[in-house]
XYZ file of C-alpha atoms in Angstrom:
680
model
C 181.722 32.963 308.737
C 178.381 33.838 307.084
C 179.827 36.278 304.597
C 182.766 33.982 303.881
C 181.336 30.457 303.669
C 178.313 28.404 304.691
C 178.120 24.902 306.232
C 175.733 22.733 304.191
C 176.003 19.186 305.650
C 178.161 16.885 307.760
C 178.828 13.130 307.424
C 180.329 10.757 310.032
C 182.321 7.634 309.187
C 181.410 5.164 310.632
C 177.875 6.217 309.915
C 176.553 5.558 313.429
C 179.138 7.986 314.856
C 180.298 5.367 317.350
C 183.940 4.327 317.609
C 185.978 2.402 320.156
C 189.048 3.697 321.942
C 191.920 3.644 319.477
C 189.595 3.611 316.494
C 189.632 6.195 313.700
C 186.662 8.446 313.007
C 186.343 10.857 310.091
C 184.082 13.891 309.750
C 183.355 15.049 306.214
C 181.963 18.600 305.887
C 180.477 20.263 302.838
C 181.361 23.981 302.942
C 179.962 26.383 300.336
C 182.397 29.260 299.671
C 180.827 32.686 299.102
C 183.980 34.113 297.518
C 184.110 34.708 293.723
C 187.671 33.417 293.470
C 189.566 30.509 295.070
C 190.728 31.313 298.597
C 193.634 29.564 300.267
C 192.835 28.952 303.935
C 195.700 28.226 306.267
C 193.629 26.111 308.657
C 190.068 25.010 309.228
C 189.395 23.840 312.789
C 186.425 22.412 314.661
C 186.302 23.000 318.414
C 184.952 19.892 320.179
C 183.400 19.735 323.639
C 184.179 16.533 325.561
C 181.895 15.160 328.290
C 181.745 11.960 330.312
C 178.201 10.967 331.165
C 177.383 8.849 334.164
C 178.194 5.171 333.456
C 179.293 6.173 329.943
C 182.268 3.855 330.234
C 179.834 0.955 330.497
C 178.188 1.710 327.162
C 178.988 -0.753 324.420
C 178.795 -0.410 320.664
C 175.490 -2.309 320.656
C 173.920 0.056 323.189
C 175.178 3.186 321.458
C 174.119 1.971 318.031
C 170.513 1.648 319.171
C 170.482 5.307 320.164
C 172.163 6.774 317.089
C 171.007 7.592 313.584
C 172.004 5.035 310.989
C 173.025 7.214 308.023
C 175.360 9.549 309.901
C 174.432 12.620 307.776
C 173.391 15.931 309.326
C 171.990 18.706 307.112
C 172.178 22.387 308.034
C 169.688 25.068 306.995
C 170.694 27.707 304.421
C 172.153 30.720 306.214
C 170.350 34.044 306.004
C 172.063 37.408 305.542
C 174.151 38.333 308.568
C 173.243 42.037 308.425
C 170.600 43.539 310.704
C 167.025 43.587 309.515
C 166.955 47.408 309.419
C 169.887 47.467 307.030
C 168.279 44.900 304.774
C 165.380 47.337 304.272
C 167.651 50.168 302.965
C 167.233 51.187 299.276
C 169.542 49.714 296.667
C 172.619 51.653 295.579
C 171.981 54.029 292.680
C 175.327 53.920 290.890
C 176.167 55.848 287.718
C 179.212 56.398 285.589
C 180.936 59.755 285.933
C 183.210 61.370 283.252
C 185.123 64.619 283.814
C 186.553 66.415 280.678
C 188.954 69.302 280.202
C 187.079 72.529 279.503
C 189.689 73.688 276.985
C 189.921 70.749 274.598
C 187.146 68.530 275.885
C 189.616 65.733 276.651
C 188.780 63.106 279.286
C 190.538 63.884 282.511
C 188.913 61.464 285.035
C 186.257 58.787 285.156
C 184.512 57.037 288.058
C 181.319 55.837 289.711
C 179.088 57.968 291.884
C 176.148 57.090 294.122
C 173.264 59.446 293.824
C 171.368 58.276 296.982
C 174.338 58.309 299.317
C 172.486 60.667 301.580
C 170.021 57.901 302.406
C 172.703 55.329 303.020
C 175.102 57.399 305.095
C 172.590 58.919 307.431
C 173.003 58.419 311.179
C 171.859 54.931 312.209
C 169.964 54.065 315.323
C 171.856 52.767 318.306
C 170.613 49.206 317.767
C 171.946 48.908 314.243
C 175.338 49.065 312.664
C 176.865 48.853 309.231
C 179.293 46.261 310.493
C 178.670 42.669 311.567
C 178.536 42.342 315.354
C 181.969 41.448 316.612
C 180.970 39.801 319.899
C 182.138 36.314 318.830
C 183.552 34.157 321.642
C 186.278 31.800 320.481
C 186.275 28.548 322.430
C 189.605 27.195 323.528
C 189.673 23.496 324.387
C 191.984 20.518 324.327
C 189.892 18.702 321.713
C 190.175 20.267 318.258
C 189.783 18.726 314.797
C 192.131 20.428 312.307
C 192.631 20.463 308.569
C 195.545 22.601 307.249
C 196.264 24.272 303.889
C 192.847 24.071 302.268
C 191.882 25.900 299.078
C 188.186 26.751 298.967
C 186.826 26.991 295.450
C 183.739 29.067 294.766
C 180.716 26.921 295.584
C 180.656 23.534 297.362
C 183.869 22.146 298.880
C 184.496 18.950 300.846
C 186.689 19.160 303.945
C 187.573 15.928 305.794
C 188.747 15.744 309.414
C 190.224 12.564 310.880
C 190.818 11.766 314.519
C 191.873 8.774 316.601
C 189.702 8.178 319.640
C 191.645 8.184 322.872
C 189.220 8.610 325.762
C 185.666 7.222 326.105
C 182.904 9.783 326.253
C 180.662 11.999 324.139
C 182.191 14.563 321.784
C 180.084 17.516 320.564
C 181.116 19.709 317.600
C 180.673 23.312 318.793
C 182.458 25.861 316.516
C 183.885 25.992 313.005
C 186.824 28.357 312.415
C 188.775 29.261 309.247
C 192.001 31.301 309.490
C 193.557 33.560 306.828
C 196.628 34.952 308.525
C 195.458 37.114 311.419
C 191.849 36.975 310.268
C 189.507 34.308 311.683
C 186.134 33.476 310.204
C 184.033 31.833 312.927
C 180.733 29.915 312.942
C 179.842 30.398 316.645
C 177.403 27.490 316.955
C 176.982 24.290 314.941
C 173.304 23.460 314.925
C 171.597 20.922 314.698
C 173.662 19.120 317.316
C 176.515 17.015 315.902
C 178.025 14.412 318.234
C 180.071 11.217 318.163
C 180.686 8.691 320.929
C 183.821 6.828 321.947
C 183.450 3.698 324.071
C 185.768 1.339 325.868
C 184.660 -2.298 326.072
C 185.730 -5.082 328.376
C 186.541 -8.460 326.805
C 183.511 -10.720 326.650
C 182.795 -14.388 326.030
C 179.414 -15.503 324.725
C 178.431 -19.154 324.353
C 175.128 -19.888 322.642
C 173.578 -22.872 320.858
C 173.010 -22.657 317.135
C 169.636 -24.414 317.408
C 166.567 -23.299 319.328
C 167.183 -26.055 321.858
C 170.006 -28.512 322.457
C 169.061 -32.191 322.290
C 170.719 -34.650 324.630
C 172.264 -37.762 323.168
C 173.345 -36.427 319.756
C 176.146 -33.978 318.833
C 174.976 -30.372 319.010
C 176.769 -27.272 317.731
C 177.584 -24.451 320.130
C 178.897 -21.068 318.985
C 181.687 -19.312 320.896
C 182.003 -15.538 320.392
C 185.015 -13.776 321.914
C 184.761 -9.967 321.814
C 188.309 -8.818 322.532
C 187.371 -5.264 323.589
C 190.439 -3.382 324.751
C 192.357 -6.673 325.186
C 194.785 -7.864 322.521
C 194.706 -11.645 322.121
C 198.246 -12.964 321.873
C 199.650 -16.256 320.661
C 199.375 -18.780 323.460
C 196.153 -17.371 324.935
C 193.534 -20.075 325.456
C 190.177 -20.814 327.026
C 190.257 -23.471 329.761
C 186.946 -25.359 330.040
C 186.259 -27.623 333.000
C 184.980 -30.992 331.840
C 181.521 -32.093 332.967
C 181.014 -35.780 333.631
C 177.711 -36.021 331.758
C 178.740 -33.767 328.836
C 181.525 -34.273 326.308
C 183.254 -31.624 324.185
C 184.001 -33.180 320.809
C 187.314 -32.292 319.177
C 187.736 -32.169 315.406
C 190.994 -31.368 313.623
C 189.378 -29.327 310.831
C 187.804 -26.671 313.039
C 188.615 -23.044 312.180
C 188.075 -19.706 313.890
C 187.082 -16.545 312.009
C 188.268 -13.091 313.087
C 186.023 -10.102 312.343
C 186.687 -6.413 312.728
C 184.477 -4.269 314.909
C 182.374 -3.449 311.844
C 181.748 -7.174 311.145
C 184.152 -7.272 308.221
C 186.083 -10.511 307.946
C 189.722 -9.880 308.816
C 191.204 -13.394 308.729
C 190.693 -16.993 309.777
C 192.912 -19.516 311.509
C 192.838 -23.161 312.490
C 191.470 -23.945 315.942
C 193.451 -26.201 318.223
C 191.536 -28.075 320.924
C 193.283 -30.266 323.491
C 191.295 -32.338 325.964
C 192.485 -33.996 329.148
C 190.716 -35.748 331.976
C 189.553 -32.586 333.727
C 190.163 -29.659 331.360
C 189.585 -28.903 327.683
C 191.928 -26.232 326.321
C 190.988 -24.116 323.275
C 193.925 -22.141 321.820
C 192.766 -18.758 320.518
C 194.249 -17.190 317.382
C 196.011 -13.837 317.765
C 193.615 -10.913 317.301
C 193.905 -7.129 317.785
C 191.824 -5.164 320.240
C 188.194 -4.504 319.387
C 187.869 -7.522 317.148
C 185.594 -10.558 317.312
C 186.691 -14.208 317.250
C 184.005 -16.745 316.340
C 184.202 -20.532 316.225
C 181.921 -23.523 316.673
C 182.305 -26.670 318.738
C 180.189 -29.787 319.156
C 179.010 -30.949 322.569
C 177.351 -34.213 323.527
C 175.179 -34.689 326.614
C 174.552 -38.212 327.844
C 170.910 -39.140 327.107
C 169.747 -40.349 330.509
C 166.104 -39.948 331.459
C 165.222 -38.240 334.768
C 164.963 -40.654 337.657
C 161.477 -41.914 338.475
C 159.895 -42.626 341.780
C 158.263 -45.875 342.838
C 155.957 -47.664 340.462
C 152.572 -45.945 340.641
C 150.394 -47.845 338.186
C 150.066 -46.950 334.547
C 152.678 -44.736 332.953
C 153.967 -42.932 336.016
C 156.890 -40.585 335.448
C 158.676 -38.106 337.651
C 160.674 -35.348 335.971
C 162.435 -33.202 338.599
C 164.364 -31.162 336.031
C 161.297 -30.012 334.161
C 160.750 -26.241 334.340
C 157.709 -24.796 336.069
C 156.247 -23.337 332.896
C 156.426 -26.748 331.234
C 154.551 -28.675 333.903
C 151.263 -27.428 332.499
C 151.986 -29.287 329.257
C 152.813 -32.721 330.601
C 153.271 -35.224 327.832
C 154.111 -32.640 325.185
C 157.242 -30.949 326.544
C 160.734 -32.310 326.958
C 162.507 -32.724 330.263
C 165.639 -30.604 330.544
C 169.073 -31.170 332.044
C 171.420 -28.276 332.877
C 175.196 -28.603 332.601
C 177.316 -25.849 334.146
C 180.764 -25.312 332.644
C 183.479 -23.152 334.232
C 185.675 -21.285 331.715
C 188.962 -19.547 332.558
C 189.701 -16.634 330.184
C 193.180 -15.119 329.707
C 191.965 -11.554 330.336
C 190.454 -12.229 333.754
C 191.494 -13.852 337.007
C 187.896 -14.919 337.602
C 186.157 -17.880 336.021
C 183.116 -17.502 333.815
C 180.339 -20.008 334.492
C 177.947 -20.827 331.671
C 174.916 -23.112 331.726
C 173.946 -25.244 328.753
C 170.412 -26.626 328.851
C 169.774 -29.885 327.014
C 166.340 -31.290 326.263
C 165.836 -35.029 326.472
C 164.164 -35.926 323.153
C 162.211 -38.828 324.655
C 159.553 -39.118 327.302
C 159.625 -42.610 328.782
C 157.002 -44.277 330.952
C 156.544 -47.786 332.231
C 153.620 -49.950 333.253
C 153.128 -53.296 334.960
C 150.716 -55.595 333.103
C 149.145 -58.679 334.664
C 147.427 -61.784 333.362
C 146.714 -63.831 336.471
C 150.109 -64.593 337.972
C 151.922 -63.827 334.711
C 153.629 -60.436 334.736
C 154.759 -58.156 331.951
C 156.708 -54.899 331.998
C 155.831 -52.400 329.279
C 158.092 -49.449 328.461
C 156.747 -46.643 326.268
C 159.197 -44.324 324.462
C 157.650 -41.170 322.973
C 159.605 -38.902 320.634
C 158.977 -35.271 321.603
C 161.559 -33.637 319.336
C 161.222 -32.462 315.753
C 163.682 -35.084 314.506
C 162.989 -38.644 313.454
C 165.021 -41.352 315.172
C 165.977 -44.944 314.509
C 165.767 -47.147 317.636
C 167.645 -50.427 317.971
C 169.117 -52.775 320.554
C 166.465 -52.384 323.275
C 167.300 -54.105 326.551
C 165.907 -54.368 330.092
C 167.926 -55.655 333.042
C 167.441 -55.898 336.795
C 170.152 -53.761 338.352
C 169.926 -55.671 341.640
C 170.817 -58.898 339.872
C 168.093 -60.925 341.606
C 168.765 -64.635 341.215
C 166.030 -66.582 339.512
C 164.386 -63.535 337.942
C 164.271 -63.630 334.175
C 163.172 -60.948 331.692
C 162.093 -62.368 328.341
C 161.747 -59.791 325.531
C 158.640 -59.981 323.363
C 159.822 -57.405 320.823
C 160.094 -58.876 317.352
C 161.626 -56.002 315.347
C 165.325 -55.281 315.719
C 164.995 -51.662 314.522
C 162.083 -49.274 314.763
C 161.551 -45.834 313.226
C 159.928 -43.276 315.521
C 158.675 -39.943 314.218
C 157.743 -36.723 315.979
C 155.084 -37.263 318.697
C 155.066 -40.993 317.925
C 155.358 -43.673 320.605
C 157.056 -47.064 320.517
C 156.283 -49.803 323.046
C 158.623 -52.515 324.354
C 157.352 -55.483 326.413
C 159.159 -58.063 328.572
C 157.687 -61.010 330.460
C 158.831 -61.547 334.047
C 159.403 -65.144 335.137
C 161.012 -66.503 338.278
C 162.082 -69.905 339.557
C 161.691 -69.208 343.276
C 160.019 -66.606 345.483
C 159.897 -63.344 343.533
C 161.832 -60.354 344.910
C 159.804 -57.592 346.597
C 160.738 -55.094 343.883
C 162.213 -54.837 340.425
C 164.878 -52.197 339.786
C 164.783 -52.008 336.035
C 167.199 -50.286 333.683
C 165.893 -49.866 330.155
C 168.377 -48.974 327.436
C 167.994 -48.485 323.702
C 170.366 -47.254 321.027
C 169.176 -44.394 318.870
C 170.420 -42.164 316.085
C 168.855 -39.528 313.839
C 166.995 -41.036 310.914
C 168.757 -38.701 308.464
C 171.412 -40.130 306.201
C 174.200 -37.980 307.651
C 177.095 -40.031 308.981
C 177.940 -39.183 312.578
C 181.584 -38.789 313.499
C 181.148 -40.205 316.995
C 179.457 -43.294 318.401
C 176.364 -42.416 320.434
C 175.652 -43.640 323.925
C 172.398 -45.562 324.464
C 169.387 -43.876 326.008
C 168.890 -45.082 329.595
C 165.733 -45.057 331.686
C 165.782 -46.310 335.304
C 162.606 -47.225 337.151
C 161.431 -49.333 340.048
C 158.376 -51.577 340.382
C 157.313 -52.514 343.917
C 155.238 -55.534 344.976
C 154.522 -56.777 341.482
C 153.601 -60.395 342.398
C 149.856 -61.195 342.276
C 148.529 -62.071 345.762
C 144.776 -61.978 345.194
C 142.464 -62.893 342.368
C 139.116 -61.099 342.414
C 136.243 -62.522 340.408
C 132.779 -60.987 340.118
C 129.702 -62.597 338.550
C 126.132 -61.342 338.145
C 123.333 -63.906 338.008
C 119.776 -63.163 336.808
C 116.783 -63.791 339.101
C 115.727 -67.384 339.541
C 113.677 -68.660 336.639
C 114.884 -66.086 334.133
C 117.578 -66.315 331.504
C 118.710 -62.665 331.424
C 118.757 -59.715 333.763
C 116.076 -57.086 333.285
C 116.172 -53.404 334.084
C 114.768 -52.633 337.522
C 114.911 -56.241 338.728
C 117.090 -57.554 341.552
C 120.116 -59.550 340.425
C 122.673 -61.434 342.477
C 126.313 -60.268 342.542
C 128.782 -62.915 343.672
C 132.316 -61.762 344.510
C 135.097 -64.212 345.295
C 138.539 -63.243 346.576
C 141.179 -65.990 346.216
C 144.649 -65.982 347.759
C 147.200 -67.210 345.190
C 150.291 -67.798 347.341
C 151.435 -68.694 350.786
C 153.104 -66.272 353.158
C 155.600 -64.014 351.396
C 157.993 -61.378 352.627
C 155.694 -58.582 351.425
C 152.930 -59.834 353.752
C 154.913 -59.140 356.906
C 153.414 -55.831 357.998
C 151.126 -54.548 360.762
C 148.056 -56.043 359.075
C 149.373 -59.612 359.469
C 147.817 -61.604 362.322
C 148.997 -64.947 363.703
C 146.842 -67.556 365.402
C 146.794 -71.294 366.058
C 145.246 -71.872 362.632
C 148.023 -69.907 360.894
C 148.468 -66.426 359.513
C 145.667 -64.202 358.333
C 145.097 -60.595 357.321
C 142.115 -58.303 357.166
C 140.985 -56.891 353.849
C 138.287 -54.433 353.016
C 136.355 -54.874 349.788
C 134.372 -52.154 348.062
C 131.974 -52.407 345.129
C 131.704 -49.208 343.067
C 130.168 -48.399 339.718
C 131.445 -45.091 338.399
C 129.441 -45.427 335.182
C 126.130 -45.533 337.144
C 124.893 -48.638 335.327
C 124.135 -50.557 338.525
C 122.547 -49.728 341.865
C 124.124 -51.717 344.713
C 121.535 -52.812 347.270
C 122.653 -53.496 350.773
C 126.159 -52.955 351.993
C 128.608 -52.103 349.216
C 131.711 -52.523 351.404
C 132.881 -54.715 354.225
C 135.832 -56.288 356.006
C 136.882 -59.887 355.564
C 139.491 -62.001 357.316
C 141.600 -63.677 354.656
C 143.843 -66.641 355.554
C 147.369 -66.240 354.190
C 147.415 -69.559 352.384
C 147.376 -70.544 348.739
C 143.912 -71.014 347.205
C 142.143 -69.659 350.290
C 138.880 -68.194 349.000
C 136.351 -65.813 350.471
C 132.943 -65.278 348.860
C 130.564 -62.369 349.274
C 127.007 -62.088 347.933
C 124.958 -58.939 347.436
C 122.130 -57.685 345.263
C 122.345 -55.160 342.435
C 119.747 -53.596 340.162
C 120.569 -52.798 336.506
C 119.485 -49.289 335.591
C 119.872 -49.518 331.804
C 119.444 -52.130 329.108
C 122.260 -53.408 326.922
C 125.614 -55.050 327.474
C 126.714 -53.519 330.775
C 130.227 -53.871 332.272
C 130.478 -55.336 335.736
C 130.898 -53.031 338.741
C 134.438 -52.548 340.006
C 135.600 -54.455 343.064
C 138.419 -52.844 345.015
C 140.552 -54.304 347.781
C 142.272 -52.465 350.638
C 144.415 -53.553 353.530
C 142.569 -52.973 356.788
C 145.237 -51.829 359.223
C 144.484 -52.036 362.963
C 144.182 -48.899 365.032
C 147.352 -49.711 366.996
C 149.514 -49.635 363.864
C 152.402 -47.199 363.630
C 150.652 -45.264 360.904
C 147.776 -44.432 363.217
C 149.944 -42.678 365.779
C 150.001 -39.539 363.668
C 146.884 -39.705 361.528
C 146.674 -37.439 358.499
C 143.814 -36.548 356.215
C 144.137 -39.769 354.233
C 144.228 -41.958 357.337
C 140.598 -41.190 358.109
C 139.118 -41.932 354.687
C 135.944 -43.927 354.954
C 136.484 -44.773 358.626
C 133.040 -43.362 359.392
C 131.394 -45.404 356.654
C 133.037 -48.807 357.099
C 130.365 -51.494 357.396
C 132.114 -53.890 359.754
C 130.014 -56.949 360.581
C 130.801 -57.848 364.206
C 128.710 -61.043 364.068
C 131.021 -62.682 361.522
C 132.968 -61.883 358.403
C 131.075 -64.444 356.355
C 127.634 -62.823 356.836
C 128.060 -59.736 354.696
C 124.865 -59.685 352.704
C 122.529 -58.165 355.245
C 121.844 -54.629 356.462
C 121.013 -51.547 354.518
C 123.368 -49.055 353.083
C 121.589 -47.767 349.978
C 122.878 -47.683 346.458
C 126.031 -45.776 347.237
C 129.331 -47.487 346.679
C 130.388 -46.607 350.200
C 127.559 -46.815 352.656
C 126.932 -44.460 355.539
C 125.670 -46.852 358.191
C 127.871 -45.453 360.940
C 128.166 -41.853 359.763
C 125.804 -40.666 362.492
C 128.208 -41.756 365.184
C 131.321 -40.408 363.475
C 131.419 -37.374 365.725
C 131.792 -39.665 368.728
C 135.138 -40.935 367.405
C 136.775 -37.666 366.419
C 140.317 -37.502 367.759
C 140.483 -41.259 368.517
C 142.860 -43.596 366.619
C 140.772 -45.338 363.983
C 141.563 -48.179 361.590
C 143.319 -47.105 358.432
C 142.943 -48.221 354.833
C 145.923 -48.904 352.632
C 145.401 -49.463 348.927
C 146.961 -52.619 347.564
C 149.412 -52.052 344.694
C 147.846 -52.743 341.282
C 150.257 -55.599 340.668
C 149.070 -57.552 343.735
C 145.407 -57.710 342.731
C 144.188 -59.272 339.491
C 140.559 -58.746 338.479
C 139.703 -61.711 336.315
C 136.286 -60.246 335.482
C 137.643 -57.027 334.004
C 136.109 -56.418 330.602
C 133.240 -58.819 331.156
C 129.793 -57.563 330.136
C 126.322 -58.723 331.157
C 123.338 -58.631 328.810
C 120.453 -56.674 330.346
C 117.124 -56.632 328.504
C 114.444 -53.990 328.978
C 111.569 -54.671 331.328
C 108.104 -55.568 329.945
C 106.486 -52.416 331.261
C 104.808 -50.405 328.508
C 106.043 -46.863 328.029
C 104.494 -44.065 325.987
C 106.904 -41.795 324.146
C 105.437 -38.441 323.178
C 107.142 -36.625 320.298
C 106.212 -33.048 319.486
C 107.178 -31.870 316.005
C 107.084 -28.133 315.308
């Protein structure tokens, strides 16, 4: 082939040299003819080697495209002379004209060309060289050949185009180029650099993905369906059968259309999309599409905006979110709880169902709190917007799902509508009132209507956002009042001086159902229960002198009062808040909870200052300035393994501290102090 023509470059179409089964691929070659005149070639053929790599049938167009060059052009180096190097070093031909005339009349008889250095050219060559091109050319014979017939090669560059329809998946390598002129074949033994194209076969695929970064529950969200037909031809009547999920709706609109793309992402056509919904199944009729095409359409889905269920009421703003992902638990308060909906889809090309999971994020984080003012009770619900959208809230409501008779929830919210922005919180408050004995718990269901604050008109009415919670033992049983009195004869407390701390615990109701537990004791005088009090000061403003904790026997009767006196020393001057007074139920050692004690059942059992002489005499004995004294800690080892009394914290709603927020003025002592200041 070298003396006849040279291969300059090669171009694949499509440019990535990847085509599906049944697709058409073209190879365009630029061949430079070495002949001085046009030459008619009967046939130009390219021998192709076919190979099936391991798992090649699993390769898709996306995988193959990542491993192929994008332009599809391969350039070949300029061919050198095919003759041996020794022959290239021979001298040039010395050619001269030759005229032969008649000797009689000097007329021209013959004329020609002679070579004067023929003796140097026609000498015997060495065994390794030859005047002729080596003839050891092996013609490959295979089933895969690209042919182009009846081609006229003009002197210089010529374009030859081969077209083939892919039939079998695998890798095809161009090996030899042959040109035939009758019985003569001009052969390029090896095509280098390597020129290959790939043929793939693809199974039909269904991809469902949200158009937004995250789907929000409660408002319509767009979901994109992509059907890659692969080797399957979608016929009229083929449809996707989606199983309906109770908490997620698939919205149907009459103006929805599906777009059909070719395998090269060129738009082929579009058609209307028909969606039929029944009680259990939603059917999506697919438009007819050839093999190796893509059908795309969008649908709207709506997830019901229910908040995750919470556990029992645990004080201020307690919230349990079981659906929250592990990686989000580190960002409590700033990440949205998620709800997964699994949808089963039956496709016409498979006997098996495809299960997809759509994850919706609840745009709100809701917490609740029980507020007390004496015996008056309030329920506060906080709604925080965690999404990037702004919402309009309206129609807030709180009901007791148990339908307790005599319990009334009075709303204290004045505005009918409220605008909540990103990371903004809105609070709703209800007052609890009752005409008879309050129920032991409140099973509340908070609901509020919401919609995006944008001016876009929604085509469907939205369901209200619902938050269920439970508040246990919310009725106030005890009123705790603390008061600090200055030393006798002085008007204000002074730092370092002993002051009197008077604590009174008052029972506000008679026997209720919540009192009937293992701590309740019955005698001839009536019912009573044991409570443990504890005086602590976490801010270290006061030093408690004497015993800071003790056990009292409280009659279960309205207005029963128990008073405790102790001494405290202010450590700093200024308006100091009062120390905290905490109450615990003091459960007897024979209670059911003590049968299998755990780590919490032993808290402070070693340090309880129980006065055996009488519950009223609690202001004697030493325990130091610690909130929980250690009077009996030395003998704690004697009681290891024995059932000991157990403390149970009273719910926050049952204890009201009427002295919370009160401050006491403490003035500095009269001792003179010298302050040395060094200025450098």
